[in-house]
Short mmCIF file of N, CA, C and O in Angstrom, two decimals:
data_model
loop_
_atom_site.label_atom_id
_atom_site.label_comp_id
_atom_site.label_asym_id
_atom_site.label_seq_id
_atom_site.Cartn_x
_atom_site.Cartn_y
_atom_site.Cartn_z
N UNK M 1 9.96 -36.40 17.21
CA UNK M 1 8.82 -36.70 16.38
C UNK M 1 8.76 -35.75 15.19
O UNK M 1 8.44 -36.16 14.08
N UNK M 2 9.09 -34.49 15.43
CA UNK M 2 9.08 -33.51 14.35
C UNK M 2 10.12 -33.87 13.30
O UNK M 2 9.86 -33.76 12.10
N UNK M 3 11.28 -34.33 13.75
CA UNK M 3 12.32 -34.72 12.80
C UNK M 3 11.85 -35.85 11.90
O UNK M 3 12.06 -35.83 10.69
N UNK M 4 11.22 -36.89 12.49
CA UNK M 4 10.77 -38.03 11.69
C UNK M 4 9.64 -37.65 10.75
O UNK M 4 9.56 -38.17 9.62
N UNK M 5 8.77 -36.75 11.16
CA UNK M 5 7.73 -36.27 10.25
C UNK M 5 8.34 -35.49 9.09
O UNK M 5 7.92 -35.64 7.94
N UNK M 6 9.34 -34.67 9.40
CA UNK M 6 10.02 -33.92 8.33
C UNK M 6 10.78 -34.87 7.40
O UNK M 6 10.78 -34.67 6.18
N UNK M 7 11.42 -35.90 7.96
CA UNK M 7 12.14 -36.87 7.13
C UNK M 7 11.18 -37.64 6.23
O UNK M 7 11.46 -37.88 5.05
N UNK M 8 10.02 -38.03 6.77
CA UNK M 8 9.02 -38.74 5.97
C UNK M 8 8.48 -37.84 4.86
O UNK M 8 8.29 -38.29 3.73
N UNK M 9 8.24 -36.58 5.18
CA UNK M 9 7.77 -35.64 4.15
C UNK M 9 8.82 -35.45 3.07
O UNK M 9 8.50 -35.41 1.87
N UNK M 10 10.08 -35.34 3.47
CA UNK M 10 11.16 -35.20 2.48
C UNK M 10 11.24 -36.44 1.60
O UNK M 10 11.45 -36.33 0.38
N UNK M 11 11.05 -37.61 2.18
CA UNK M 11 11.05 -38.85 1.41
C UNK M 11 9.93 -38.86 0.37
O UNK M 11 10.13 -39.24 -0.78
N UNK M 12 8.76 -38.43 0.79
CA UNK M 12 7.61 -38.40 -0.12
C UNK M 12 7.90 -37.48 -1.30
O UNK M 12 7.68 -37.85 -2.46
N UNK M 13 8.41 -36.29 -1.03
CA UNK M 13 8.72 -35.36 -2.12
C UNK M 13 9.86 -35.88 -3.00
O UNK M 13 9.85 -35.67 -4.21
N UNK M 14 10.82 -36.56 -2.39
CA UNK M 14 11.92 -37.15 -3.14
C UNK M 14 11.41 -38.21 -4.11
O UNK M 14 11.76 -38.21 -5.29
N UNK M 15 10.55 -39.10 -3.65
CA UNK M 15 10.01 -40.17 -4.49
C UNK M 15 9.08 -39.60 -5.56
O UNK M 15 9.12 -40.01 -6.72
N UNK M 16 8.25 -38.64 -5.18
CA UNK M 16 7.32 -38.03 -6.14
C UNK M 16 8.07 -37.34 -7.29
O UNK M 16 7.57 -37.28 -8.40
N UNK M 17 9.26 -36.83 -7.02
CA UNK M 17 10.03 -36.14 -8.04
C UNK M 17 10.46 -37.06 -9.17
O UNK M 17 10.63 -36.63 -10.31
N UNK M 18 10.63 -38.36 -8.87
CA UNK M 18 11.09 -39.30 -9.88
C UNK M 18 9.96 -40.00 -10.62
O UNK M 18 10.18 -40.58 -11.67
N UNK M 19 8.74 -39.98 -10.09
CA UNK M 19 7.57 -40.54 -10.75
C UNK M 19 7.81 -41.97 -11.23
O UNK M 19 7.64 -42.30 -12.40
N UNK M 20 8.25 -42.85 -10.31
CA UNK M 20 8.58 -44.23 -10.67
C UNK M 20 7.63 -45.26 -10.05
O UNK M 20 7.87 -46.44 -10.17
N UNK M 21 6.59 -44.81 -9.44
CA UNK M 21 5.69 -45.74 -8.76
C UNK M 21 4.58 -46.19 -9.69
O UNK M 21 4.08 -45.44 -10.51
N UNK M 22 4.20 -47.46 -9.56
CA UNK M 22 3.12 -47.99 -10.39
C UNK M 22 1.76 -47.73 -9.75
O UNK M 22 0.79 -47.48 -10.44
N UNK M 23 1.67 -47.82 -8.44
CA UNK M 23 0.39 -47.64 -7.75
C UNK M 23 0.27 -46.20 -7.28
O UNK M 23 1.27 -45.51 -7.07
N UNK M 24 -0.94 -45.77 -7.12
CA UNK M 24 -1.17 -44.42 -6.60
C UNK M 24 -1.27 -44.49 -5.08
O UNK M 24 -2.32 -44.81 -4.53
N UNK M 25 -0.17 -44.19 -4.45
CA UNK M 25 -0.14 -44.14 -2.99
C UNK M 25 -0.41 -42.72 -2.55
O UNK M 25 0.01 -41.77 -3.19
N UNK M 26 -1.08 -42.57 -1.41
CA UNK M 26 -1.24 -41.24 -0.85
C UNK M 26 0.07 -40.82 -0.21
O UNK M 26 0.96 -41.65 0.04
N UNK M 27 0.19 -39.56 0.06
CA UNK M 27 1.41 -39.05 0.69
C UNK M 27 1.58 -39.67 2.09
O UNK M 27 2.69 -39.96 2.50
N UNK M 28 0.48 -39.87 2.77
CA UNK M 28 0.54 -40.47 4.11
C UNK M 28 1.01 -41.92 4.02
O UNK M 28 1.81 -42.37 4.84
N UNK M 29 0.52 -42.66 3.01
CA UNK M 29 0.97 -44.04 2.81
C UNK M 29 2.48 -44.10 2.57
O UNK M 29 3.18 -44.93 3.17
N UNK M 30 2.97 -43.25 1.70
CA UNK M 30 4.42 -43.26 1.40
C UNK M 30 5.25 -42.84 2.61
O UNK M 30 6.31 -43.41 2.86
N UNK M 31 4.76 -41.86 3.36
CA UNK M 31 5.46 -41.48 4.58
C UNK M 31 5.48 -42.60 5.60
O UNK M 31 6.48 -42.85 6.26
N UNK M 32 4.35 -43.31 5.71
CA UNK M 32 4.28 -44.46 6.62
C UNK M 32 5.20 -45.59 6.19
O UNK M 32 5.84 -46.24 7.03
N UNK M 33 5.29 -45.82 4.89
CA UNK M 33 6.21 -46.84 4.38
C UNK M 33 7.65 -46.47 4.71
O UNK M 33 8.44 -47.32 5.11
N UNK M 34 7.98 -45.20 4.58
CA UNK M 34 9.34 -44.75 4.90
C UNK M 34 9.66 -45.00 6.38
O UNK M 34 10.70 -45.58 6.72
N UNK M 35 8.77 -44.57 7.27
CA UNK M 35 9.03 -44.73 8.70
C UNK M 35 9.06 -46.21 9.08
O UNK M 35 9.91 -46.64 9.87
N UNK M 36 8.16 -47.01 8.51
CA UNK M 36 8.15 -48.45 8.78
C UNK M 36 9.45 -49.10 8.31
O UNK M 36 10.08 -49.87 9.06
N UNK M 37 9.88 -48.80 7.09
CA UNK M 37 11.09 -49.43 6.57
C UNK M 37 12.33 -48.96 7.33
O UNK M 37 13.27 -49.72 7.53
N UNK M 38 12.34 -47.72 7.78
CA UNK M 38 13.46 -47.23 8.58
C UNK M 38 13.50 -47.97 9.91
O UNK M 38 14.58 -48.35 10.39
N UNK M 39 12.34 -48.20 10.51
CA UNK M 39 12.28 -48.96 11.76
C UNK M 39 12.76 -50.39 11.59
O UNK M 39 13.49 -50.93 12.43
N UNK M 40 12.36 -51.03 10.49
CA UNK M 40 12.82 -52.39 10.21
C UNK M 40 14.34 -52.40 10.03
O UNK M 40 15.02 -53.33 10.48
N UNK M 41 14.87 -51.37 9.40
CA UNK M 41 16.32 -51.28 9.24
C UNK M 41 17.05 -51.20 10.57
O UNK M 41 18.12 -51.77 10.73
N UNK M 42 16.46 -50.49 11.55
CA UNK M 42 17.08 -50.42 12.87
C UNK M 42 17.00 -51.74 13.61
O UNK M 42 17.86 -52.06 14.42
N UNK M 43 15.95 -52.51 13.36
CA UNK M 43 15.78 -53.80 14.03
C UNK M 43 16.76 -54.84 13.47
O UNK M 43 17.17 -55.75 14.18
N UNK M 44 17.13 -54.70 12.21
CA UNK M 44 18.03 -55.67 11.56
C UNK M 44 19.42 -55.58 12.19
O UNK M 44 20.13 -54.61 11.98
N UNK M 45 19.78 -56.60 12.95
CA UNK M 45 21.06 -56.56 13.66
C UNK M 45 22.23 -56.92 12.75
O UNK M 45 23.38 -56.71 13.11
N UNK M 46 21.96 -57.44 11.57
CA UNK M 46 23.03 -57.87 10.67
C UNK M 46 23.47 -56.78 9.71
O UNK M 46 24.38 -56.99 8.93
N UNK M 47 22.83 -55.61 9.73
CA UNK M 47 23.19 -54.53 8.82
C UNK M 47 23.40 -53.25 9.62
O UNK M 47 22.50 -52.82 10.35
N UNK M 48 24.56 -52.63 9.50
CA UNK M 48 24.80 -51.39 10.25
C UNK M 48 23.87 -50.28 9.76
O UNK M 48 23.79 -50.01 8.56
N UNK M 49 23.15 -49.68 10.68
CA UNK M 49 22.20 -48.61 10.39
C UNK M 49 21.10 -49.07 9.43
O UNK M 49 20.42 -48.25 8.83
N UNK M 50 20.94 -50.35 9.23
CA UNK M 50 19.90 -50.86 8.36
C UNK M 50 20.16 -50.63 6.88
O UNK M 50 19.24 -50.69 6.07
N UNK M 51 21.41 -50.35 6.54
CA UNK M 51 21.74 -50.06 5.14
C UNK M 51 21.43 -51.29 4.30
O UNK M 51 21.90 -52.38 4.56
N UNK M 52 20.62 -51.08 3.29
CA UNK M 52 20.19 -52.17 2.42
C UNK M 52 18.86 -52.74 2.84
O UNK M 52 17.99 -52.97 2.00
N UNK M 53 18.67 -52.94 4.12
CA UNK M 53 17.40 -53.48 4.62
C UNK M 53 16.29 -52.45 4.44
O UNK M 53 15.21 -52.76 3.93
N UNK M 54 16.56 -51.22 4.82
CA UNK M 54 15.58 -50.16 4.68
C UNK M 54 15.16 -49.98 3.23
O UNK M 54 13.97 -49.88 2.92
N UNK M 55 16.14 -49.95 2.34
CA UNK M 55 15.84 -49.75 0.92
C UNK M 55 15.07 -50.94 0.34
O UNK M 55 14.16 -50.76 -0.47
N UNK M 56 15.44 -52.15 0.77
CA UNK M 56 14.73 -53.33 0.28
C UNK M 56 13.27 -53.34 0.73
O UNK M 56 12.37 -53.61 -0.07
N UNK M 57 13.04 -53.03 2.00
CA UNK M 57 11.67 -53.05 2.53
C UNK M 57 10.83 -51.97 1.85
O UNK M 57 9.73 -52.24 1.37
N UNK M 58 11.34 -50.75 1.77
CA UNK M 58 10.54 -49.69 1.15
C UNK M 58 10.38 -49.94 -0.34
O UNK M 58 9.31 -49.67 -0.90
N UNK M 59 11.40 -50.46 -1.00
CA UNK M 59 11.28 -50.78 -2.42
C UNK M 59 10.27 -51.87 -2.67
O UNK M 59 9.51 -51.82 -3.64
N UNK M 60 10.24 -52.87 -1.80
CA UNK M 60 9.27 -53.96 -1.95
C UNK M 60 7.85 -53.48 -1.69
O UNK M 60 6.91 -53.91 -2.37
N UNK M 61 7.67 -52.61 -0.72
CA UNK M 61 6.34 -52.12 -0.40
C UNK M 61 5.81 -51.13 -1.44
O UNK M 61 4.61 -51.09 -1.71
N UNK M 62 6.70 -50.34 -2.02
CA UNK M 62 6.26 -49.34 -3.00
C UNK M 62 6.05 -49.92 -4.39
O UNK M 62 5.41 -49.31 -5.22
N UNK M 63 6.63 -51.09 -4.66
CA UNK M 63 6.49 -51.76 -5.95
C UNK M 63 6.72 -50.81 -7.13
O UNK M 63 5.78 -50.45 -7.85
N UNK M 64 7.95 -50.41 -7.35
CA UNK M 64 8.23 -49.42 -8.41
C UNK M 64 8.09 -50.01 -9.81
O UNK M 64 8.06 -51.22 -9.99
N UNK M 65 8.06 -49.11 -10.77
CA UNK M 65 7.97 -49.48 -12.18
C UNK M 65 9.32 -49.95 -12.73
O UNK M 65 9.39 -50.60 -13.75
N UNK M 66 10.39 -49.61 -12.03
CA UNK M 66 11.74 -50.00 -12.44
C UNK M 66 12.17 -51.22 -11.64
O UNK M 66 11.55 -51.54 -10.63
N UNK M 67 13.25 -51.91 -12.04
CA UNK M 67 13.71 -53.08 -11.27
C UNK M 67 14.04 -52.71 -9.82
O UNK M 67 14.51 -51.59 -9.54
N UNK M 68 13.79 -53.65 -8.92
CA UNK M 68 13.98 -53.39 -7.49
C UNK M 68 15.41 -52.96 -7.16
O UNK M 68 15.62 -52.06 -6.37
N UNK M 69 16.40 -53.58 -7.79
CA UNK M 69 17.79 -53.22 -7.52
C UNK M 69 18.09 -51.77 -7.86
O UNK M 69 18.75 -51.05 -7.10
N UNK M 70 17.59 -51.31 -8.99
CA UNK M 70 17.79 -49.91 -9.39
C UNK M 70 17.06 -48.97 -8.44
O UNK M 70 17.56 -47.90 -8.08
N UNK M 71 15.86 -49.38 -8.03
CA UNK M 71 15.09 -48.55 -7.12
C UNK M 71 15.77 -48.48 -5.75
O UNK M 71 15.74 -47.43 -5.10
N UNK M 72 16.40 -49.56 -5.33
CA UNK M 72 17.13 -49.55 -4.05
C UNK M 72 18.28 -48.57 -4.09
O UNK M 72 18.56 -47.89 -3.10
N UNK M 73 18.96 -48.46 -5.23
CA UNK M 73 20.04 -47.48 -5.37
C UNK M 73 19.48 -46.07 -5.28
O UNK M 73 20.06 -45.19 -4.64
N UNK M 74 18.35 -45.85 -5.92
CA UNK M 74 17.69 -44.54 -5.83
C UNK M 74 17.33 -44.21 -4.39
O UNK M 74 17.56 -43.09 -3.92
N UNK M 75 16.78 -45.18 -3.68
CA UNK M 75 16.42 -44.96 -2.28
C UNK M 75 17.65 -44.74 -1.41
O UNK M 75 17.61 -43.97 -0.46
N UNK M 76 18.73 -45.41 -1.73
CA UNK M 76 19.97 -45.22 -0.96
C UNK M 76 20.49 -43.80 -1.13
O UNK M 76 21.09 -43.24 -0.20
N UNK M 77 20.25 -43.21 -2.28
CA UNK M 77 20.70 -41.82 -2.48
C UNK M 77 19.92 -40.86 -1.59
O UNK M 77 20.41 -39.76 -1.30
N UNK M 78 18.74 -41.26 -1.12
CA UNK M 78 17.99 -40.41 -0.20
C UNK M 78 18.71 -40.29 1.14
O UNK M 78 18.52 -39.31 1.87
N UNK M 79 19.54 -41.27 1.47
CA UNK M 79 20.28 -41.21 2.73
C UNK M 79 21.18 -39.98 2.81
O UNK M 79 21.52 -39.53 3.90
N UNK M 80 21.58 -39.45 1.68
CA UNK M 80 22.38 -38.22 1.67
C UNK M 80 21.57 -37.08 2.28
O UNK M 80 22.09 -36.30 3.09
N UNK M 81 20.29 -37.00 1.93
CA UNK M 81 19.42 -35.97 2.52
C UNK M 81 19.30 -36.14 4.02
O UNK M 81 19.35 -35.17 4.77
N UNK M 82 19.12 -37.36 4.46
CA UNK M 82 18.99 -37.62 5.89
C UNK M 82 20.29 -37.29 6.62
O UNK M 82 20.28 -36.71 7.70
N UNK M 83 21.42 -37.63 6.01
CA UNK M 83 22.71 -37.32 6.61
C UNK M 83 22.88 -35.80 6.75
O UNK M 83 23.32 -35.33 7.81
N UNK M 84 22.54 -35.05 5.73
CA UNK M 84 22.65 -33.59 5.81
C UNK M 84 21.73 -33.01 6.87
O UNK M 84 22.11 -32.09 7.60
N UNK M 85 20.53 -33.57 7.00
CA UNK M 85 19.61 -33.11 8.04
C UNK M 85 20.15 -33.45 9.43
O UNK M 85 20.04 -32.63 10.36
N UNK M 86 20.74 -34.62 9.58
CA UNK M 86 21.35 -34.99 10.86
C UNK M 86 22.48 -34.03 11.23
O UNK M 86 22.59 -33.60 12.37
N UNK M 87 23.31 -33.71 10.27
CA UNK M 87 24.43 -32.79 10.52
C UNK M 87 23.92 -31.39 10.87
O UNK M 87 24.45 -30.74 11.77
N UNK M 88 22.88 -30.93 10.17
CA UNK M 88 22.32 -29.61 10.47
C UNK M 88 21.73 -29.58 11.87
O UNK M 88 21.93 -28.62 12.62
N UNK M 89 21.01 -30.65 12.25
CA UNK M 89 20.44 -30.73 13.59
C UNK M 89 21.53 -30.73 14.65
O UNK M 89 21.42 -30.06 15.68
N UNK M 90 22.60 -31.46 14.40
CA UNK M 90 23.71 -31.52 15.34
C UNK M 90 24.37 -30.15 15.49
O UNK M 90 24.67 -29.72 16.60
N UNK M 91 24.58 -29.45 14.38
CA UNK M 91 25.22 -28.14 14.45
C UNK M 91 24.33 -27.12 15.16
O UNK M 91 24.81 -26.29 15.93
N UNK M 92 23.02 -27.21 14.96
CA UNK M 92 22.10 -26.32 15.67
C UNK M 92 22.13 -26.61 17.16
O UNK M 92 22.15 -25.69 17.99
N UNK M 93 22.20 -27.89 17.53
CA UNK M 93 22.26 -28.23 18.96
C UNK M 93 23.55 -27.73 19.59
O UNK M 93 23.55 -27.30 20.74
N UNK M 94 24.64 -27.76 18.85
CA UNK M 94 25.90 -27.22 19.38
C UNK M 94 25.81 -25.72 19.60
O UNK M 94 26.32 -25.18 20.58
N UNK M 95 25.16 -25.03 18.68
CA UNK M 95 25.02 -23.58 18.80
C UNK M 95 24.15 -23.22 19.99
O UNK M 95 24.44 -22.27 20.71
N UNK M 96 23.07 -23.98 20.23
CA UNK M 96 22.19 -23.70 21.36
C UNK M 96 22.86 -24.01 22.69
O UNK M 96 22.54 -23.43 23.69
N UNK M 97 23.76 -24.98 22.68
CA UNK M 97 24.44 -25.37 23.92
C UNK M 97 25.43 -24.30 24.37
O UNK M 97 25.68 -24.15 25.55
N UNK M 98 25.97 -23.57 23.42
CA UNK M 98 27.01 -22.58 23.74
C UNK M 98 26.45 -21.34 24.40
O UNK M 98 25.43 -21.01 24.64
#
């Protein structure tokens, strides 16, 4: 649960840094959209790891000022942050196991 809260917070700060949203969402709303879209991506059996589905759902819900396709690419770049966090968590678990 702590990991998902940290990932949602990182997503909020990532999106806020680009200032591309048309509506004023609260930080909690944006974090909820991230977790919801990530969950929908896991449910999608036709896309590995929900790639594309997650970005489409969160892009559609956030309604950005830029075209949806461009915003989806921006959201896909956030996966690099999640990948690095996953790797750091894995390396910490290996160190604790030893």
